[in-house]
């Protein structure tokens, strides 16, 4: 008969890490609409691939050539500050693990090593995206790019762990004062050292050695800290719930005070002269969509991102991205119409299916055509010039009109 497997600190850490990953995955599935994300990821990936390839094969943009290196490293430093530390220490550990030095030390060591690996991976990804600028503008070699990514990964780990030590030790104004001072000093040193060493291999290797020794010293100091159990639990819980709070904030809106009057369409003005049932229903749906601050903000954000997405890529990637974005926006607006068509207000009135179908076409066109026209104009201005932008705006609007009609016909045939 086999003996039961002995439970060790390493197994405890692995179990808590797996539970944390499963919890985050459940939260993502709870708030993510995979159909919408698919429509967002496809044009986003196409744009990113085209933009990245153009940085390697075509002439560098003027903004890239004139971008000072300290500003570029400053932006990387802002990305570094988004990191956090999770040690997987729970409040119930006070009953058993707090008196077991080996168990607590193992959890902390594994957590700190996890932070270091995550920061190294994040910096390698960032430097890989910035490698066209580093090679073609700042003229550094592939080996030096690898050294820069390692340097930034270790420096990021040093900053994240140092900030974590302040968080678990201090509260109130002392915490914010210490964190502000630390962020300014370490950020300045990271940017300054990155500018000083770039292009010199021996300087890079020297900087990596120094910051690695500092990181090892800081980890040893963190392991020797006493009386931080409550702070460890508090910051661990906060870091583990930060991603959950971010995801849920996109799905659950904060309660707002009721408004007596809306900002848009305050007066009951008619949008259509012909007062047919489809026209009046589409008018109600359009006003309800625009008066809702959440949906109005969403369409404005998507419109701004869409304009940028069709303006930056080269030809013919911009045309492909524009077509995919028009289809994506059409599907999203039809989903908004479905919410309106199945609401209690509409159910009070005995609508026939043909009237609802026509009303959906009208409302989606009213919301879509201004956005796609602006997309087409921006694409034409960036690609052909100011005058040609009007022609591309008309063509994009016509394409959007056709997409709405075809999508509406497909929806009607399926029902």
Short mmCIF file of C-alpha atoms in Angstrom, two decimals:
data_model
loop_
_atom_site.label_atom_id
_atom_site.label_comp_id
_atom_site.label_asym_id
_atom_site.label_seq_id
_atom_site.Cartn_x
_atom_site.Cartn_y
_atom_site.Cartn_z
CA UNK A 1 0.00 0.00 0.00
CA UNK A 2 1.36 3.38 -1.06
CA UNK A 3 1.89 6.00 1.58
CA UNK A 4 -0.06 9.27 1.18
CA UNK A 5 1.84 12.09 -0.45
CA UNK A 6 3.41 14.41 2.09
CA UNK A 7 2.04 17.95 2.04
CA UNK A 8 4.89 20.46 1.66
CA UNK A 9 5.13 24.28 1.43
CA UNK A 10 5.80 23.97 -2.31
CA UNK A 11 2.58 22.00 -2.83
CA UNK A 12 0.67 24.59 -0.80
CA UNK A 13 2.05 27.40 -2.96
CA UNK A 14 1.18 25.55 -6.18
CA UNK A 15 -2.36 24.89 -4.97
CA UNK A 16 -2.94 28.53 -4.07
CA UNK A 17 -1.48 29.70 -7.35
CA UNK A 18 -3.77 27.36 -9.31
CA UNK A 19 -6.78 28.56 -7.33
CA UNK A 20 -5.82 32.17 -8.02
CA UNK A 21 -5.52 31.53 -11.77
CA UNK A 22 -8.86 29.68 -11.86
CA UNK A 23 -10.52 32.53 -9.99
CA UNK A 24 -9.19 35.12 -12.44
CA UNK A 25 -10.28 32.98 -15.38
CA UNK A 26 -13.81 32.66 -13.97
CA UNK A 27 -13.99 36.43 -13.57
CA UNK A 28 -12.89 36.94 -17.17
CA UNK A 29 -15.52 34.51 -18.44
CA UNK A 30 -18.14 36.21 -16.30
CA UNK A 31 -17.75 39.66 -17.84
CA UNK A 32 -16.30 38.94 -21.30
CA UNK A 33 -18.51 38.57 -24.34
CA UNK A 34 -16.33 36.36 -26.53
CA UNK A 35 -18.18 37.30 -29.72
CA UNK A 36 -17.47 40.98 -29.17
CA UNK A 37 -13.88 40.28 -28.18
CA UNK A 38 -13.44 38.26 -31.37
CA UNK A 39 -14.54 41.24 -33.43
CA UNK A 40 -12.14 43.45 -31.48
CA UNK A 41 -9.16 41.09 -31.57
CA UNK A 42 -9.24 40.31 -35.30
CA UNK A 43 -8.86 43.92 -36.52
CA UNK A 44 -6.60 44.69 -33.58
CA UNK A 45 -4.22 41.87 -34.45
CA UNK A 46 -4.28 42.79 -38.13
CA UNK A 47 -3.48 46.38 -37.30
CA UNK A 48 -0.72 45.43 -34.87
CA UNK A 49 0.91 43.03 -37.35
CA UNK A 50 0.77 45.59 -40.16
CA UNK A 51 2.06 48.39 -37.97
CA UNK A 52 4.89 46.27 -36.58
CA UNK A 53 5.93 45.02 -40.04
CA UNK A 54 5.91 48.56 -41.42
CA UNK A 55 8.30 49.68 -38.68
CA UNK A 56 10.82 47.10 -39.90
CA UNK A 57 10.37 47.38 -43.67
CA UNK A 58 9.34 50.98 -44.40
CA UNK A 59 10.65 54.39 -43.51
CA UNK A 60 10.32 55.22 -39.85
CA UNK A 61 7.62 57.77 -38.97
CA UNK A 62 8.77 61.28 -38.14
CA UNK A 63 7.57 60.97 -34.55
CA UNK A 64 9.72 57.84 -34.07
CA UNK A 65 12.86 59.43 -35.48
CA UNK A 66 12.46 62.52 -33.31
CA UNK A 67 11.47 60.66 -30.14
CA UNK A 68 14.06 61.35 -27.41
CA UNK A 69 15.32 58.28 -25.62
CA UNK A 70 14.51 59.61 -22.10
CA UNK A 71 10.85 60.00 -23.09
CA UNK A 72 10.76 56.44 -24.45
CA UNK A 73 12.32 55.07 -21.26
CA UNK A 74 9.93 57.22 -19.23
CA UNK A 75 6.97 55.52 -20.91
CA UNK A 76 8.51 52.13 -20.14
CA UNK A 77 8.89 53.24 -16.52
CA UNK A 78 5.15 53.99 -16.37
CA UNK A 79 4.50 50.42 -17.53
CA UNK A 80 6.82 49.14 -14.80
CA UNK A 81 4.74 50.90 -12.14
CA UNK A 82 1.66 48.86 -13.12
CA UNK A 83 3.18 45.71 -11.59
CA UNK A 84 2.21 44.17 -8.27
CA UNK A 85 3.32 41.52 -5.80
CA UNK A 86 1.31 38.47 -4.71
CA UNK A 87 2.79 36.18 -2.05
CA UNK A 88 -0.32 33.97 -1.60
CA UNK A 89 -0.46 34.56 2.14
CA UNK A 90 -3.98 34.27 3.59
CA UNK A 91 -5.51 35.50 6.81
CA UNK A 92 -6.19 31.97 8.07
CA UNK A 93 -2.44 31.30 8.05
CA UNK A 94 -2.24 32.99 11.42
CA UNK A 95 -3.61 29.76 12.94
CA UNK A 96 -0.78 27.54 11.69
CA UNK A 97 1.67 28.95 9.16
CA UNK A 98 2.65 32.06 11.10
CA UNK A 99 4.46 29.89 13.62
CA UNK A 100 6.07 27.78 10.89
CA UNK A 101 9.02 29.85 9.70
CA UNK A 102 9.97 27.43 6.93
CA UNK A 103 6.47 27.41 5.42
CA UNK A 104 6.12 31.19 5.48
CA UNK A 105 9.61 31.68 4.10
CA UNK A 106 8.92 29.23 1.26
CA UNK A 107 5.70 31.00 0.29
CA UNK A 108 7.45 34.37 0.29
CA UNK A 109 10.45 33.13 -1.70
CA UNK A 110 8.24 31.49 -4.32
CA UNK A 111 6.08 34.62 -4.51
CA UNK A 112 9.06 36.94 -4.95
CA UNK A 113 10.54 34.66 -7.64
CA UNK A 114 7.17 34.67 -9.40
CA UNK A 115 7.17 38.47 -9.39
CA UNK A 116 10.67 38.54 -10.87
CA UNK A 117 9.74 36.11 -13.66
CA UNK A 118 6.58 38.05 -14.50
CA UNK A 119 8.46 41.34 -14.68
CA UNK A 120 11.17 39.79 -16.87
CA UNK A 121 8.55 38.41 -19.24
CA UNK A 122 6.68 41.70 -19.37
CA UNK A 123 9.81 43.70 -20.15
CA UNK A 124 10.92 41.22 -22.82
CA UNK A 125 7.55 41.64 -24.52
CA UNK A 126 7.73 45.45 -24.31
CA UNK A 127 11.28 45.55 -25.66
CA UNK A 128 10.31 43.15 -28.47
CA UNK A 129 7.61 45.62 -29.51
CA UNK A 130 10.06 48.53 -29.27
CA UNK A 131 12.91 46.69 -31.02
CA UNK A 132 12.32 48.40 -34.43
CA UNK A 133 12.92 51.78 -32.78
CA UNK A 134 15.92 50.54 -30.82
CA UNK A 135 17.55 48.97 -33.87
CA UNK A 136 16.72 51.49 -36.59
CA UNK A 137 16.67 54.74 -34.62
CA UNK A 138 19.11 54.15 -31.75
CA UNK A 139 21.27 51.61 -33.66
CA UNK A 140 21.78 48.88 -31.08
CA UNK A 141 22.40 45.20 -31.81
CA UNK A 142 20.21 42.18 -31.11
CA UNK A 143 22.45 41.07 -28.24
CA UNK A 144 22.18 44.52 -26.68
CA UNK A 145 18.37 44.35 -27.00
CA UNK A 146 18.42 41.14 -24.97
CA UNK A 147 20.60 42.83 -22.35
CA UNK A 148 18.23 45.83 -22.22
CA UNK A 149 15.22 43.56 -21.64
CA UNK A 150 17.05 41.72 -18.83
CA UNK A 151 18.13 45.03 -17.27
CA UNK A 152 14.62 46.45 -17.35
CA UNK A 153 13.13 43.19 -16.04
CA UNK A 154 15.44 43.14 -13.02
CA UNK A 155 14.99 46.89 -12.43
CA UNK A 156 11.20 46.45 -12.61
CA UNK A 157 11.37 43.59 -10.08
CA UNK A 158 13.46 45.78 -7.78
CA UNK A 159 10.94 48.61 -7.93
CA UNK A 160 7.87 46.40 -7.50
CA UNK A 161 9.31 44.60 -4.46
CA UNK A 162 10.52 47.87 -2.90
CA UNK A 163 7.06 49.42 -3.30
CA UNK A 164 5.52 46.28 -1.81
CA UNK A 165 7.79 46.56 1.25
CA UNK A 166 6.57 50.11 1.85
CA UNK A 167 2.93 49.06 1.46
CA UNK A 168 3.16 46.28 4.04
CA UNK A 169 5.14 48.40 6.51
CA UNK A 170 3.39 51.78 6.43
CA UNK A 171 -0.14 53.16 6.20
CA UNK A 172 -1.62 56.61 5.82
CA UNK A 173 0.43 59.63 4.85
CA UNK A 174 3.76 57.92 5.62
CA UNK A 175 2.95 55.27 3.06
CA UNK A 176 2.13 57.73 0.28
CA UNK A 177 5.08 59.99 1.09
CA UNK A 178 7.51 57.06 1.08
CA UNK A 179 6.02 55.60 -2.11
CA UNK A 180 6.10 58.93 -3.93
CA UNK A 181 9.73 59.52 -2.98
CA UNK A 182 10.71 55.97 -3.93
CA UNK A 183 8.92 56.10 -7.29
CA UNK A 184 10.52 59.41 -8.23
CA UNK A 185 14.05 58.39 -7.19
CA UNK A 186 14.01 54.88 -8.66
CA UNK A 187 12.21 56.00 -11.79
CA UNK A 188 14.76 58.74 -12.40
CA UNK A 189 17.63 56.33 -11.80
CA UNK A 190 16.13 53.73 -14.17
CA UNK A 191 15.64 56.25 -16.97
CA UNK A 192 19.02 57.88 -16.41
CA UNK A 193 20.87 54.55 -16.32
CA UNK A 194 19.04 53.28 -19.42
CA UNK A 195 20.10 56.36 -21.38
CA UNK A 196 23.68 56.14 -20.06
CA UNK A 197 24.23 52.49 -20.91
CA UNK A 198 22.36 52.20 -24.24
CA UNK A 199 24.71 51.26 -27.06
CA UNK A 200 27.58 50.16 -24.78
CA UNK A 201 27.65 46.42 -24.03
CA UNK A 202 30.00 46.66 -21.06
CA UNK A 203 27.83 49.34 -19.45
CA UNK A 204 24.75 47.15 -19.88
CA UNK A 205 26.43 44.12 -18.30
CA UNK A 206 27.77 46.28 -15.47
CA UNK A 207 24.29 47.75 -14.83
CA UNK A 208 22.70 44.28 -14.85
CA UNK A 209 25.24 43.03 -12.31
CA UNK A 210 24.71 45.97 -9.95
CA UNK A 211 20.91 45.88 -10.09
CA UNK A 212 20.90 42.08 -9.69
CA UNK A 213 22.96 42.39 -6.50
CA UNK A 214 20.55 45.07 -5.27
CA UNK A 215 17.59 42.81 -6.04
CA UNK A 216 19.11 39.88 -4.14
CA UNK A 217 19.84 42.17 -1.18
CA UNK A 218 16.31 43.55 -1.24
CA UNK A 219 14.78 40.06 -1.32
CA UNK A 220 16.88 39.07 1.70
CA UNK A 221 15.74 42.22 3.51
CA UNK A 222 12.13 41.38 2.67
CA UNK A 223 12.51 37.86 4.06
CA UNK A 224 13.96 39.22 7.32
CA UNK A 225 11.18 41.75 7.89
CA UNK A 226 9.21 41.12 11.10
CA UNK A 227 5.72 42.09 12.11
CA UNK A 228 4.31 42.47 8.61
CA UNK A 229 1.83 39.57 8.58
CA UNK A 230 -1.28 41.79 8.63
CA UNK A 231 0.21 44.03 5.95
CA UNK A 232 1.12 41.02 3.82
CA UNK A 233 -2.43 39.68 4.01
CA UNK A 234 -3.93 43.10 3.26
CA UNK A 235 -1.74 43.83 0.24
CA UNK A 236 -2.01 40.26 -1.04
CA UNK A 237 -5.79 40.46 -0.99
CA UNK A 238 -5.73 43.88 -2.63
CA UNK A 239 -3.40 42.71 -5.41
CA UNK A 240 -5.40 39.53 -6.04
CA UNK A 241 -8.67 41.44 -6.26
CA UNK A 242 -7.32 44.31 -8.35
CA UNK A 243 -7.82 42.48 -11.65
CA UNK A 244 -11.24 41.25 -10.51
CA UNK A 245 -12.30 44.79 -9.60
CA UNK A 246 -11.10 46.06 -12.98
CA UNK A 247 -13.04 43.40 -14.86
CA UNK A 248 -16.22 43.87 -12.84
CA UNK A 249 -16.03 47.65 -13.18
CA UNK A 250 -16.57 47.17 -16.92
CA UNK A 251 -19.64 45.01 -16.33
CA UNK A 252 -21.27 46.57 -13.25
CA UNK A 253 -21.86 50.29 -13.30
CA UNK A 254 -21.94 52.41 -10.18
CA UNK A 255 -25.36 53.65 -9.09
CA UNK A 256 -25.95 57.22 -10.15
CA UNK A 257 -28.31 59.84 -8.89
CA UNK A 258 -31.46 60.05 -11.03
CA UNK A 259 -31.52 62.96 -13.45
CA UNK A 260 -34.64 64.92 -14.01
CA UNK A 261 -33.56 66.03 -17.48
CA UNK A 262 -31.12 64.54 -19.94
CA UNK A 263 -28.31 66.51 -21.55
CA UNK A 264 -29.16 65.37 -25.10
CA UNK A 265 -32.66 65.70 -26.64
CA UNK A 266 -34.11 67.72 -23.79
CA UNK A 267 -37.05 68.89 -25.87
CA UNK A 268 -39.38 66.34 -27.49
CA UNK A 269 -38.49 67.29 -31.06
CA UNK A 270 -39.40 64.99 -33.91
CA UNK A 271 -36.59 63.49 -35.97
CA UNK A 272 -38.80 62.24 -38.82
CA UNK A 273 -41.54 64.06 -40.62
CA UNK A 274 -43.22 60.85 -41.62
CA UNK A 275 -44.72 59.49 -38.40
CA UNK A 276 -44.95 55.82 -39.33
CA UNK A 277 -44.64 53.10 -36.70
CA UNK A 278 -41.08 52.07 -37.75
CA UNK A 279 -39.94 55.71 -37.79
CA UNK A 280 -41.38 56.49 -34.38
CA UNK A 281 -39.99 53.29 -32.87
CA UNK A 282 -36.52 53.93 -34.32
CA UNK A 283 -36.68 57.50 -33.02
CA UNK A 284 -37.47 56.25 -29.51
CA UNK A 285 -34.63 53.74 -29.65
CA UNK A 286 -32.15 56.30 -30.98
CA UNK A 287 -33.00 58.86 -28.30
CA UNK A 288 -32.83 56.20 -25.56
CA UNK A 289 -29.41 55.08 -26.80
CA UNK A 290 -28.00 58.61 -26.94
CA UNK A 291 -29.54 59.73 -23.65
CA UNK A 292 -27.92 56.83 -21.81
CA UNK A 293 -24.49 58.08 -20.76
CA UNK A 294 -23.05 54.53 -20.69
CA UNK A 295 -24.01 53.60 -24.24
CA UNK A 296 -23.14 57.06 -25.55
CA UNK A 297 -19.70 56.86 -23.95
CA UNK A 298 -19.19 53.39 -25.43
CA UNK A 299 -20.01 54.46 -28.98
CA UNK A 300 -17.79 57.54 -28.65
CA UNK A 301 -14.88 55.43 -27.38
CA UNK A 302 -15.30 52.84 -30.12
CA UNK A 303 -15.59 55.60 -32.69
CA UNK A 304 -12.37 57.23 -31.54
CA UNK A 305 -10.49 53.93 -31.51
CA UNK A 306 -11.88 53.06 -34.94
CA UNK A 307 -10.72 56.37 -36.40
CA UNK A 308 -7.22 55.75 -35.07
CA UNK A 309 -7.27 52.12 -36.26
CA UNK A 310 -8.00 53.08 -39.88
CA UNK A 311 -5.69 56.11 -39.95
CA UNK A 312 -2.41 54.54 -38.81
CA UNK A 313 -2.02 51.28 -40.82
CA UNK A 314 -0.62 51.39 -44.38
CA UNK A 315 -2.55 50.46 -47.52
CA UNK A 316 -4.21 47.95 -47.96
CA UNK A 317 -4.30 46.99 -44.27
CA UNK A 318 -6.33 50.11 -43.48
CA UNK A 319 -9.10 49.06 -45.90
CA UNK A 320 -9.30 45.57 -44.37
CA UNK A 321 -9.38 47.00 -40.85
CA UNK A 322 -12.06 49.51 -41.87
CA UNK A 323 -14.29 46.79 -43.33
CA UNK A 324 -13.94 44.59 -40.24
CA UNK A 325 -14.66 47.51 -37.92
CA UNK A 326 -17.82 48.42 -39.86
CA UNK A 327 -19.07 44.84 -39.51
CA UNK A 328 -18.17 44.77 -35.81
CA UNK A 329 -19.96 48.05 -35.07
CA UNK A 330 -23.01 46.89 -36.99
CA UNK A 331 -23.27 43.69 -34.94
CA UNK A 332 -22.85 45.61 -31.69
CA UNK A 333 -25.54 48.14 -32.59
CA UNK A 334 -27.93 45.39 -33.58
CA UNK A 335 -27.37 43.86 -30.16
CA UNK A 336 -28.28 47.19 -28.61
CA UNK A 337 -31.42 47.19 -30.73
CA UNK A 338 -32.29 43.68 -29.52
CA UNK A 339 -32.22 44.99 -25.96
CA UNK A 340 -34.59 47.75 -26.97
CA UNK A 341 -36.88 45.46 -28.99
CA UNK A 342 -37.28 42.98 -26.11
CA UNK A 343 -37.79 45.61 -23.41
CA UNK A 344 -40.98 45.85 -21.37
CA UNK A 345 -41.83 49.18 -23.01
CA UNK A 346 -41.94 47.68 -26.49
CA UNK A 347 -43.80 44.59 -25.26
CA UNK A 348 -46.67 46.82 -24.16
CA UNK A 349 -47.35 47.67 -27.80
CA UNK A 350 -48.44 45.02 -30.27
CA UNK A 351 -45.74 45.43 -32.94
CA UNK A 352 -45.62 43.21 -35.94
CA UNK A 353 -42.26 41.69 -36.89
CA UNK A 354 -41.95 43.71 -40.11
CA UNK A 355 -42.32 47.01 -38.26
CA UNK A 356 -39.67 46.03 -35.72
CA UNK A 357 -37.36 44.91 -38.52
CA UNK A 358 -37.66 48.27 -40.30
CA UNK A 359 -37.25 50.18 -37.05
CA UNK A 360 -34.06 48.25 -36.28
CA UNK A 361 -32.64 49.08 -39.72
CA UNK A 362 -33.38 52.77 -39.27
CA UNK A 363 -31.95 53.05 -35.75
CA UNK A 364 -28.74 51.14 -36.55
CA UNK A 365 -28.17 53.29 -39.64
CA UNK A 366 -28.70 56.48 -37.64
CA UNK A 367 -26.05 55.42 -35.14
CA UNK A 368 -23.61 53.79 -37.54
CA UNK A 369 -23.41 56.13 -40.53
CA UNK A 370 -21.91 59.17 -38.70
CA UNK A 371 -19.20 56.97 -37.18
CA UNK A 372 -18.27 55.14 -40.39
CA UNK A 373 -18.32 58.39 -42.37
CA UNK A 374 -15.80 59.87 -39.93
CA UNK A 375 -13.73 56.68 -40.20
CA UNK A 376 -13.73 56.91 -43.99
CA UNK A 377 -12.76 60.56 -43.96
CA UNK A 378 -9.89 59.96 -41.52
CA UNK A 379 -8.67 57.02 -43.62
CA UNK A 380 -8.80 59.10 -46.80
CA UNK A 381 -6.98 62.05 -45.23
CA UNK A 382 -4.18 59.83 -43.89
CA UNK A 383 -3.90 57.84 -47.12
CA UNK A 384 -4.72 60.13 -50.07
CA UNK A 385 -5.18 63.68 -48.84
CA UNK A 386 -7.81 66.15 -47.64
CA UNK A 387 -9.99 66.25 -50.73
CA UNK A 388 -9.92 62.49 -51.26
CA UNK A 389 -11.16 62.07 -47.69
CA UNK A 390 -14.63 63.18 -48.76
CA UNK A 391 -14.76 60.46 -51.41
CA UNK A 392 -13.61 57.75 -49.01
CA UNK A 393 -16.17 58.97 -46.46
CA UNK A 394 -18.97 58.54 -49.00
CA UNK A 395 -17.71 55.10 -50.00
CA UNK A 396 -17.43 53.97 -46.39
CA UNK A 397 -20.92 55.27 -45.60
CA UNK A 398 -22.30 53.39 -48.60
CA UNK A 399 -20.54 50.23 -47.47
CA UNK A 400 -21.92 50.67 -43.95
CA UNK A 401 -25.44 51.16 -45.36
CA UNK A 402 -25.09 47.92 -47.32
CA UNK A 403 -23.73 46.01 -44.32
CA UNK A 404 -26.66 47.13 -42.17
CA UNK A 405 -29.13 46.01 -44.85
CA UNK A 406 -27.50 42.63 -45.39
CA UNK A 407 -27.12 41.98 -41.66
CA UNK A 408 -30.74 42.94 -41.04
CA UNK A 409 -31.91 40.63 -43.84
CA UNK A 410 -29.88 37.73 -42.40
CA UNK A 411 -31.35 38.36 -38.96
CA UNK A 412 -34.88 38.46 -40.34
CA UNK A 413 -34.48 35.21 -42.28
CA UNK A 414 -33.15 33.42 -39.20
CA UNK A 415 -36.12 34.49 -37.11
#
